[in-house]
Amino acid sequence: MPTSNTTKNSSLTGRCRSEVSAILKKVRKIELRTRGLVRESFGGEYHSCFKGEGIDFEDFREYQPGDEVRSIDWNVTARFGQPYVKKFTEERELTVLLCVDISASENYGSLGPSKRELMAEVAALLTFSALQNKDKVGLILFTDEVELYLPPKKGTAAALRLIREILLFPPKGRKTSLRAPADLLQNAIRKRSLVFMLSDFLFEEKLSSELRIVNRKHDLVAIQFSDPAELSLPSAGHVRLEDPETSQQVEVNTSNPRVRRAYLKAVAQWQQAIDQDFKRLSIDKISLRTDEEYLPPLHGFFKQRKKVEAS
């Protein structure tokens, strides 16, 4: 009946409005928190740690004692009859790309925020730091394929869209592979960029050597996200574990200490292999957990990065 359909549509509209309102509140909350962190401390660390690529010619000026002889422009010097040097300014503007894994495993969160929600907040922090530094920020969302690419832009509207897409974009794929985003970064993104790759790196394949090539072309930083329930098993009797990306299930007796020890050993070996792969590929990595504050590890990385840049 028309009345029934109208009521149903009205109910759906009301629910959609409620969902949109909740989403906007979440995005706004992330914006306010991360903008505050940028103003308080993080923006300054970003600015001092990451610098633009190359220098731009600005003007000529008269030679002064202490100037390097090689900076003299002999054509201008001959024209004016006295030495002139070229004046350069550093190109501060960076292109920043957030390469974010939105495969099924990122939706997991045992205690509070999911890994994907934490990724959105960390991505927002990096985005607003970059915007304060007058950098452009773009986004790559991937699973086992590139799901979405947003070219680098400036401005608050672009930043808020990035946050929304990281939180809400519905992926086609469930699995993870770094080959597709690596190929995009290597072959389609021409300008050298600062690339933050956000993922739990929960996949069977070894980290591709393609990432080494990407790291030569761009400045690549990996940020690994994990949840405490993935790292150890509680003593809870017989439980069914499911791989969110393949839907494969296995039943285990978590009350058995040998089972828990075997699980811990397997996780440790997997993590060690990931760390060794990043080291082999000469890629910096930051480790974050959903049950811990993310600022201390980020601060630690930026301080270490600044020391390396200065040396």
CSV table of C-alpha atoms in Angstrom, one decimal:
chain,number,residue,atom,x,y,z
A,1,MET,CA,0.0,0.0,0.0
A,2,PRO,CA,1.2,3.6,-0.7
A,3,THR,CA,0.9,4.5,3.0
A,4,SER,CA,3.1,1.5,4.0
A,5,ASN,CA,5.7,2.3,1.3
A,6,THR,CA,5.8,6.0,2.4
A,7,THR,CA,6.3,5.0,6.0
A,8,LYS,CA,9.0,2.5,5.1
A,9,ASN,CA,10.9,5.1,2.9
A,10,SER,CA,10.5,7.7,5.6
A,11,SER,CA,12.0,5.3,8.1
A,12,LEU,CA,14.9,4.5,5.8
A,13,THR,CA,15.5,8.2,5.2
A,14,GLY,CA,15.6,8.8,8.9
A,15,ARG,CA,18.0,6.0,9.5
A,16,CYS,CA,20.3,7.2,6.7
A,17,ARG,CA,20.2,10.8,8.1
A,18,SER,CA,21.1,9.3,11.5
A,19,GLU,CA,24.0,7.4,10.0
A,20,VAL,CA,25.3,10.4,8.1
A,21,SER,CA,25.1,12.5,11.2
A,22,ALA,CA,27.1,9.9,13.2
A,23,ILE,CA,29.7,9.8,10.5
A,24,LEU,CA,30.1,13.5,10.3
A,25,LYS,CA,30.4,13.7,14.1
A,26,LYS,CA,33.1,11.0,14.0
A,27,VAL,CA,35.0,12.9,11.2
A,28,ARG,CA,34.6,16.2,13.1
A,29,LYS,CA,35.9,14.6,16.3
A,30,ILE,CA,39.0,13.2,14.5
A,31,GLU,CA,39.6,16.6,12.9
A,32,LEU,CA,39.4,18.5,16.2
A,33,ARG,CA,41.7,16.1,18.1
A,34,THR,CA,44.3,15.9,15.4
A,35,ARG,CA,44.3,19.6,14.6
A,36,GLY,CA,44.9,20.2,18.3
A,37,LEU,CA,47.9,17.8,18.3
A,38,VAL,CA,49.3,19.5,15.2
A,39,ARG,CA,49.1,22.9,16.9
A,40,GLU,CA,50.6,21.7,20.2
A,41,SER,CA,53.6,19.8,18.9
A,42,PHE,CA,53.3,17.4,16.1
A,43,GLY,CA,53.2,19.9,13.3
A,44,GLY,CA,56.5,21.3,14.3
A,45,GLU,CA,58.1,17.9,14.3
A,46,TYR,CA,56.7,17.1,10.9
A,47,HIS,CA,58.1,20.5,9.5
A,48,SER,CA,61.6,19.9,10.9
A,49,CYS,CA,61.7,16.3,9.8
A,50,PHE,CA,60.5,16.3,6.2
A,51,LYS,CA,61.9,18.9,3.7
A,52,GLY,CA,61.0,19.7,0.2
A,53,GLU,CA,62.9,18.4,-2.8
A,54,GLY,CA,65.5,20.5,-4.5
A,55,ILE,CA,66.0,24.3,-4.8
A,56,ASP,CA,64.5,27.0,-7.0
A,57,PHE,CA,66.3,29.9,-8.6
A,58,GLU,CA,64.9,33.2,-7.1
A,59,ASP,CA,67.1,36.2,-8.3
A,60,PHE,CA,70.6,37.6,-8.7
A,61,ARG,CA,72.4,39.8,-6.1
A,62,GLU,CA,75.8,41.3,-5.9
A,63,TYR,CA,78.7,39.2,-4.7
A,64,GLN,CA,79.5,39.5,-1.0
A,65,PRO,CA,82.7,38.3,0.9
A,66,GLY,CA,82.0,34.7,2.0
A,67,ASP,CA,79.9,33.7,-1.1
A,68,GLU,CA,81.1,30.7,-3.0
A,69,VAL,CA,82.9,31.5,-6.2
A,70,ARG,CA,81.0,28.7,-8.0
A,71,SER,CA,77.7,30.6,-7.4
A,72,ILE,CA,78.9,33.5,-9.5
A,73,ASP,CA,76.9,34.0,-12.7
A,74,TRP,CA,79.6,35.0,-15.2
A,75,ASN,CA,77.2,36.2,-17.9
A,76,VAL,CA,75.5,38.7,-15.5
A,77,THR,CA,78.9,39.7,-14.1
A,78,ALA,CA,80.2,40.5,-17.5
A,79,ARG,CA,77.0,42.5,-18.3
A,80,PHE,CA,77.2,44.7,-15.2
A,81,GLY,CA,81.0,44.9,-14.8
A,82,GLN,CA,80.9,43.5,-11.2
A,83,PRO,CA,80.4,40.0,-9.7
A,84,TYR,CA,76.8,38.8,-9.3
A,85,VAL,CA,75.7,35.5,-7.7
A,86,LYS,CA,72.6,33.4,-8.2
A,87,LYS,CA,70.2,33.4,-5.2
A,88,PHE,CA,68.2,30.2,-4.6
A,89,THR,CA,65.4,29.3,-2.3
A,90,GLU,CA,64.6,25.8,-1.0
A,91,GLU,CA,61.5,24.2,-2.4
A,92,ARG,CA,59.6,23.4,0.8
A,93,GLU,CA,56.5,22.0,-0.7
A,94,LEU,CA,56.1,18.3,-0.5
A,95,THR,CA,53.7,15.9,-2.1
A,96,VAL,CA,52.4,13.5,0.5
A,97,LEU,CA,50.6,10.3,-0.3
A,98,LEU,CA,48.7,8.2,2.2
A,99,CYS,CA,48.6,4.6,1.0
A,100,VAL,CA,46.0,2.9,3.2
A,101,ASP,CA,45.1,-0.8,3.4
A,102,ILE,CA,41.3,-1.2,3.8
A,103,SER,CA,41.1,-5.0,3.5
A,104,ALA,CA,38.8,-7.0,5.7
A,105,SER,CA,41.3,-7.5,8.6
A,106,GLU,CA,41.5,-3.8,9.2
A,107,ASN,CA,38.0,-3.7,10.5
A,108,TYR,CA,39.0,-5.7,13.6
A,109,GLY,CA,39.2,-4.1,17.0
A,110,SER,CA,38.9,-6.1,20.2
A,111,LEU,CA,38.9,-3.3,22.9
A,112,GLY,CA,38.1,0.0,21.3
A,113,PRO,CA,38.7,1.4,17.9
A,114,SER,CA,39.3,-0.9,15.0
A,115,LYS,CA,42.5,-0.8,13.1
A,116,ARG,CA,40.8,1.1,10.3
A,117,GLU,CA,39.5,3.7,12.7
A,118,LEU,CA,42.9,4.2,14.2
A,119,MET,CA,44.4,4.5,10.7
A,120,ALA,CA,41.9,7.3,9.9
A,121,GLU,CA,43.0,9.2,13.0
A,122,VAL,CA,46.7,8.8,12.3
A,123,ALA,CA,46.1,9.7,8.6
A,124,ALA,CA,44.3,12.8,9.8
A,125,LEU,CA,47.2,13.8,12.0
A,126,LEU,CA,49.6,13.4,9.1
A,127,THR,CA,47.3,15.2,6.7
A,128,PHE,CA,46.8,18.3,8.9
A,129,SER,CA,50.5,18.4,9.7
A,130,ALA,CA,51.2,18.4,5.9
A,131,LEU,CA,48.6,21.1,5.3
A,132,GLN,CA,50.1,23.3,8.0
A,133,ASN,CA,53.4,22.9,6.1
A,134,LYS,CA,51.6,23.9,2.9
A,135,ASP,CA,52.1,20.4,1.4
A,136,LYS,CA,49.6,18.6,-0.9
A,137,VAL,CA,48.1,15.4,0.3
A,138,GLY,CA,46.7,12.5,-1.8
A,139,LEU,CA,45.2,9.1,-1.0
A,140,ILE,CA,45.5,5.6,-2.2
A,141,LEU,CA,43.1,3.0,-0.8
A,142,PHE,CA,44.0,-0.6,-1.6
A,143,THR,CA,43.1,-4.3,-0.9
A,144,ASP,CA,44.5,-6.7,-3.4
A,145,GLU,CA,43.9,-4.0,-5.9
A,146,VAL,CA,43.8,-0.2,-5.9
A,147,GLU,CA,40.3,0.7,-4.7
A,148,LEU,CA,40.5,4.5,-4.9
A,149,TYR,CA,43.1,7.1,-5.8
A,150,LEU,CA,42.6,10.8,-4.9
A,151,PRO,CA,45.3,13.1,-6.4
A,152,PRO,CA,47.2,15.3,-4.0
A,153,LYS,CA,45.4,18.5,-3.0
A,154,LYS,CA,45.5,21.3,-0.4
A,155,GLY,CA,42.7,22.6,1.8
A,156,THR,CA,40.5,21.5,4.6
A,157,ALA,CA,37.7,20.1,2.4
A,158,ALA,CA,40.2,17.8,0.7
A,159,ALA,CA,41.5,16.7,4.1
A,160,LEU,CA,38.1,15.9,5.4
A,161,ARG,CA,37.2,13.9,2.3
A,162,LEU,CA,40.4,11.8,2.9
A,163,ILE,CA,39.3,11.0,6.4
A,164,ARG,CA,35.7,10.1,5.3
A,165,GLU,CA,37.0,7.8,2.6
A,166,ILE,CA,39.4,6.0,4.9
A,167,LEU,CA,36.6,5.4,7.4
A,168,LEU,CA,33.8,4.5,5.0
A,169,PHE,CA,34.9,3.5,1.5
A,170,PRO,CA,33.3,0.1,0.7
A,171,PRO,CA,36.1,-2.1,-0.9
A,172,LYS,CA,35.5,-4.7,-3.5
A,173,GLY,CA,38.3,-6.9,-2.3
A,174,ARG,CA,38.8,-8.6,1.0
A,175,LYS,CA,42.4,-9.7,0.7
A,176,THR,CA,45.7,-7.7,0.8
A,177,SER,CA,48.5,-7.3,-1.7
A,178,LEU,CA,51.1,-4.6,-2.0
A,179,ARG,CA,51.8,-5.2,-5.7
A,180,ALA,CA,49.0,-3.0,-7.0
A,181,PRO,CA,49.7,0.1,-4.9
A,182,ALA,CA,53.5,-0.4,-5.5
A,183,ASP,CA,52.9,-0.5,-9.2
A,184,LEU,CA,50.8,2.7,-9.0
A,185,LEU,CA,53.5,4.5,-7.0
A,186,GLN,CA,56.3,3.3,-9.2
A,187,ASN,CA,54.7,3.9,-12.7
A,188,ALA,CA,51.9,6.5,-12.3
A,189,ILE,CA,53.1,8.9,-9.6
A,190,ARG,CA,55.8,10.8,-11.3
A,191,LYS,CA,56.8,13.4,-8.8
A,192,ARG,CA,58.9,12.2,-5.8
A,193,SER,CA,56.6,12.0,-2.9
A,194,LEU,CA,56.5,11.3,0.8
A,195,VAL,CA,54.5,8.1,1.1
A,196,PHE,CA,53.0,6.7,4.3
A,197,MET,CA,51.8,3.1,3.9
A,198,LEU,CA,49.3,2.2,6.6
A,199,SER,CA,48.5,-1.5,7.0
A,200,ASP,CA,48.6,-4.4,9.4
A,201,PHE,CA,50.7,-6.3,6.8
A,202,LEU,CA,48.7,-9.4,7.5
A,203,PHE,CA,49.2,-11.4,4.3
A,204,GLU,CA,51.1,-14.5,3.2
A,205,GLU,CA,53.2,-13.0,0.5
A,206,LYS,CA,56.7,-11.7,1.2
A,207,LEU,CA,57.2,-8.0,1.1
A,208,SER,CA,57.7,-7.4,-2.6
A,209,SER,CA,61.1,-6.2,-3.9
A,210,GLU,CA,59.0,-3.7,-5.9
A,211,LEU,CA,58.8,-1.7,-2.7
A,212,ARG,CA,62.6,-1.3,-2.7
A,213,ILE,CA,62.2,0.4,-6.2
A,214,VAL,CA,59.3,2.5,-4.8
A,215,ASN,CA,61.5,3.6,-1.9
A,216,ARG,CA,64.2,4.7,-4.3
A,217,LYS,CA,61.8,6.8,-6.2
A,218,HIS,CA,59.8,8.1,-3.2
A,219,ASP,CA,60.4,8.5,0.5
A,220,LEU,CA,58.5,5.5,1.9
A,221,VAL,CA,57.5,5.1,5.5
A,222,ALA,CA,55.5,2.0,6.7
A,223,ILE,CA,53.1,2.2,9.6
A,224,GLN,CA,52.0,-1.2,11.0
A,225,PHE,CA,48.8,-1.5,13.0
A,226,SER,CA,48.0,-4.4,15.3
A,227,ASP,CA,45.4,-5.4,17.8
A,228,PRO,CA,46.3,-7.1,21.1
A,229,ALA,CA,43.9,-10.0,20.5
A,230,GLU,CA,45.7,-10.8,17.3
A,231,LEU,CA,49.0,-11.1,19.2
A,232,SER,CA,48.1,-13.6,21.9
A,233,LEU,CA,45.3,-16.1,22.7
A,234,PRO,CA,43.3,-15.9,26.0
A,235,SER,CA,42.6,-19.0,28.0
A,236,ALA,CA,39.0,-19.3,26.9
A,237,GLY,CA,38.4,-23.0,26.1
A,238,HIS,CA,37.5,-24.1,22.6
A,239,VAL,CA,37.2,-21.2,20.2
A,240,ARG,CA,36.8,-20.9,16.5
A,241,LEU,CA,39.3,-18.5,14.8
A,242,GLU,CA,38.4,-17.0,11.4
A,243,ASP,CA,40.7,-15.3,8.9
A,244,PRO,CA,38.6,-12.2,7.9
A,245,GLU,CA,40.2,-12.0,4.4
A,246,THR,CA,39.8,-15.7,3.4
A,247,SER,CA,36.9,-16.7,5.7
A,248,GLN,CA,38.9,-19.9,6.6
A,249,GLN,CA,38.1,-21.2,10.1
A,250,VAL,CA,40.0,-23.3,12.6
A,251,GLU,CA,38.9,-24.5,16.0
A,252,VAL,CA,41.5,-24.5,18.8
A,253,ASN,CA,41.6,-25.3,22.5
A,254,THR,CA,42.9,-22.1,24.0
A,255,SER,CA,43.0,-23.6,27.5
A,256,ASN,CA,45.9,-25.7,26.4
A,257,PRO,CA,49.1,-23.9,27.3
A,258,ARG,CA,51.0,-25.5,24.5
A,259,VAL,CA,48.5,-24.1,22.0
A,260,ARG,CA,48.9,-20.6,23.4
A,261,ARG,CA,52.7,-20.9,23.4
A,262,ALA,CA,52.7,-22.2,19.8
A,263,TYR,CA,50.5,-19.3,18.7
A,264,LEU,CA,52.8,-16.7,20.5
A,265,LYS,CA,55.8,-18.3,18.7
A,266,ALA,CA,54.1,-18.2,15.3
A,267,VAL,CA,53.2,-14.5,15.8
A,268,ALA,CA,56.7,-13.7,16.9
A,269,GLN,CA,58.2,-15.4,13.9
A,270,TRP,CA,55.8,-13.7,11.5
A,271,GLN,CA,56.6,-10.3,13.1
A,272,GLN,CA,60.3,-10.9,12.9
A,273,ALA,CA,60.0,-11.8,9.2
A,274,ILE,CA,58.1,-8.6,8.6
A,275,ASP,CA,60.7,-6.5,10.4
A,276,GLN,CA,63.6,-8.2,8.5
A,277,ASP,CA,61.8,-7.6,5.2
A,278,PHE,CA,61.5,-3.9,5.9
A,279,LYS,CA,65.2,-3.8,7.0
A,280,ARG,CA,66.2,-5.6,3.9
A,281,LEU,CA,64.3,-3.2,1.7
A,282,SER,CA,65.7,-0.2,3.6
A,283,ILE,CA,62.2,1.1,4.5
A,284,ASP,CA,61.5,2.8,7.8
A,285,LYS,CA,58.7,1.3,9.9
A,286,ILE,CA,56.6,2.5,12.8
A,287,SER,CA,54.5,0.0,14.9
A,288,LEU,CA,51.2,1.1,16.4
A,289,ARG,CA,48.6,-0.8,18.5
A,290,THR,CA,44.8,-0.2,18.9
A,291,ASP,CA,45.2,-0.4,22.7
A,292,GLU,CA,48.0,2.1,23.1
A,293,GLU,CA,48.6,5.8,22.5
A,294,TYR,CA,50.0,6.4,19.0
A,295,LEU,CA,51.8,9.6,19.7
A,296,PRO,CA,54.9,8.2,21.6
A,297,PRO,CA,55.9,5.9,18.7
A,298,LEU,CA,55.4,8.7,16.2
A,299,HIS,CA,57.4,11.2,18.2
A,300,GLY,CA,60.1,8.6,18.6
A,301,PHE,CA,60.3,8.0,14.9
A,302,PHE,CA,60.3,11.7,14.0
A,303,LYS,CA,63.1,12.4,16.5
A,304,GLN,CA,65.2,9.5,15.1
A,305,ARG,CA,64.5,10.6,11.6
A,306,LYS,CA,65.6,14.1,12.3
A,307,LYS,CA,68.9,12.8,13.8
A,308,VAL,CA,69.5,10.8,10.7
A,309,GLU,CA,68.7,13.7,8.4
A,310,ALA,CA,71.1,15.9,10.3
A,311,SER,CA,74.0,13.5,10.3
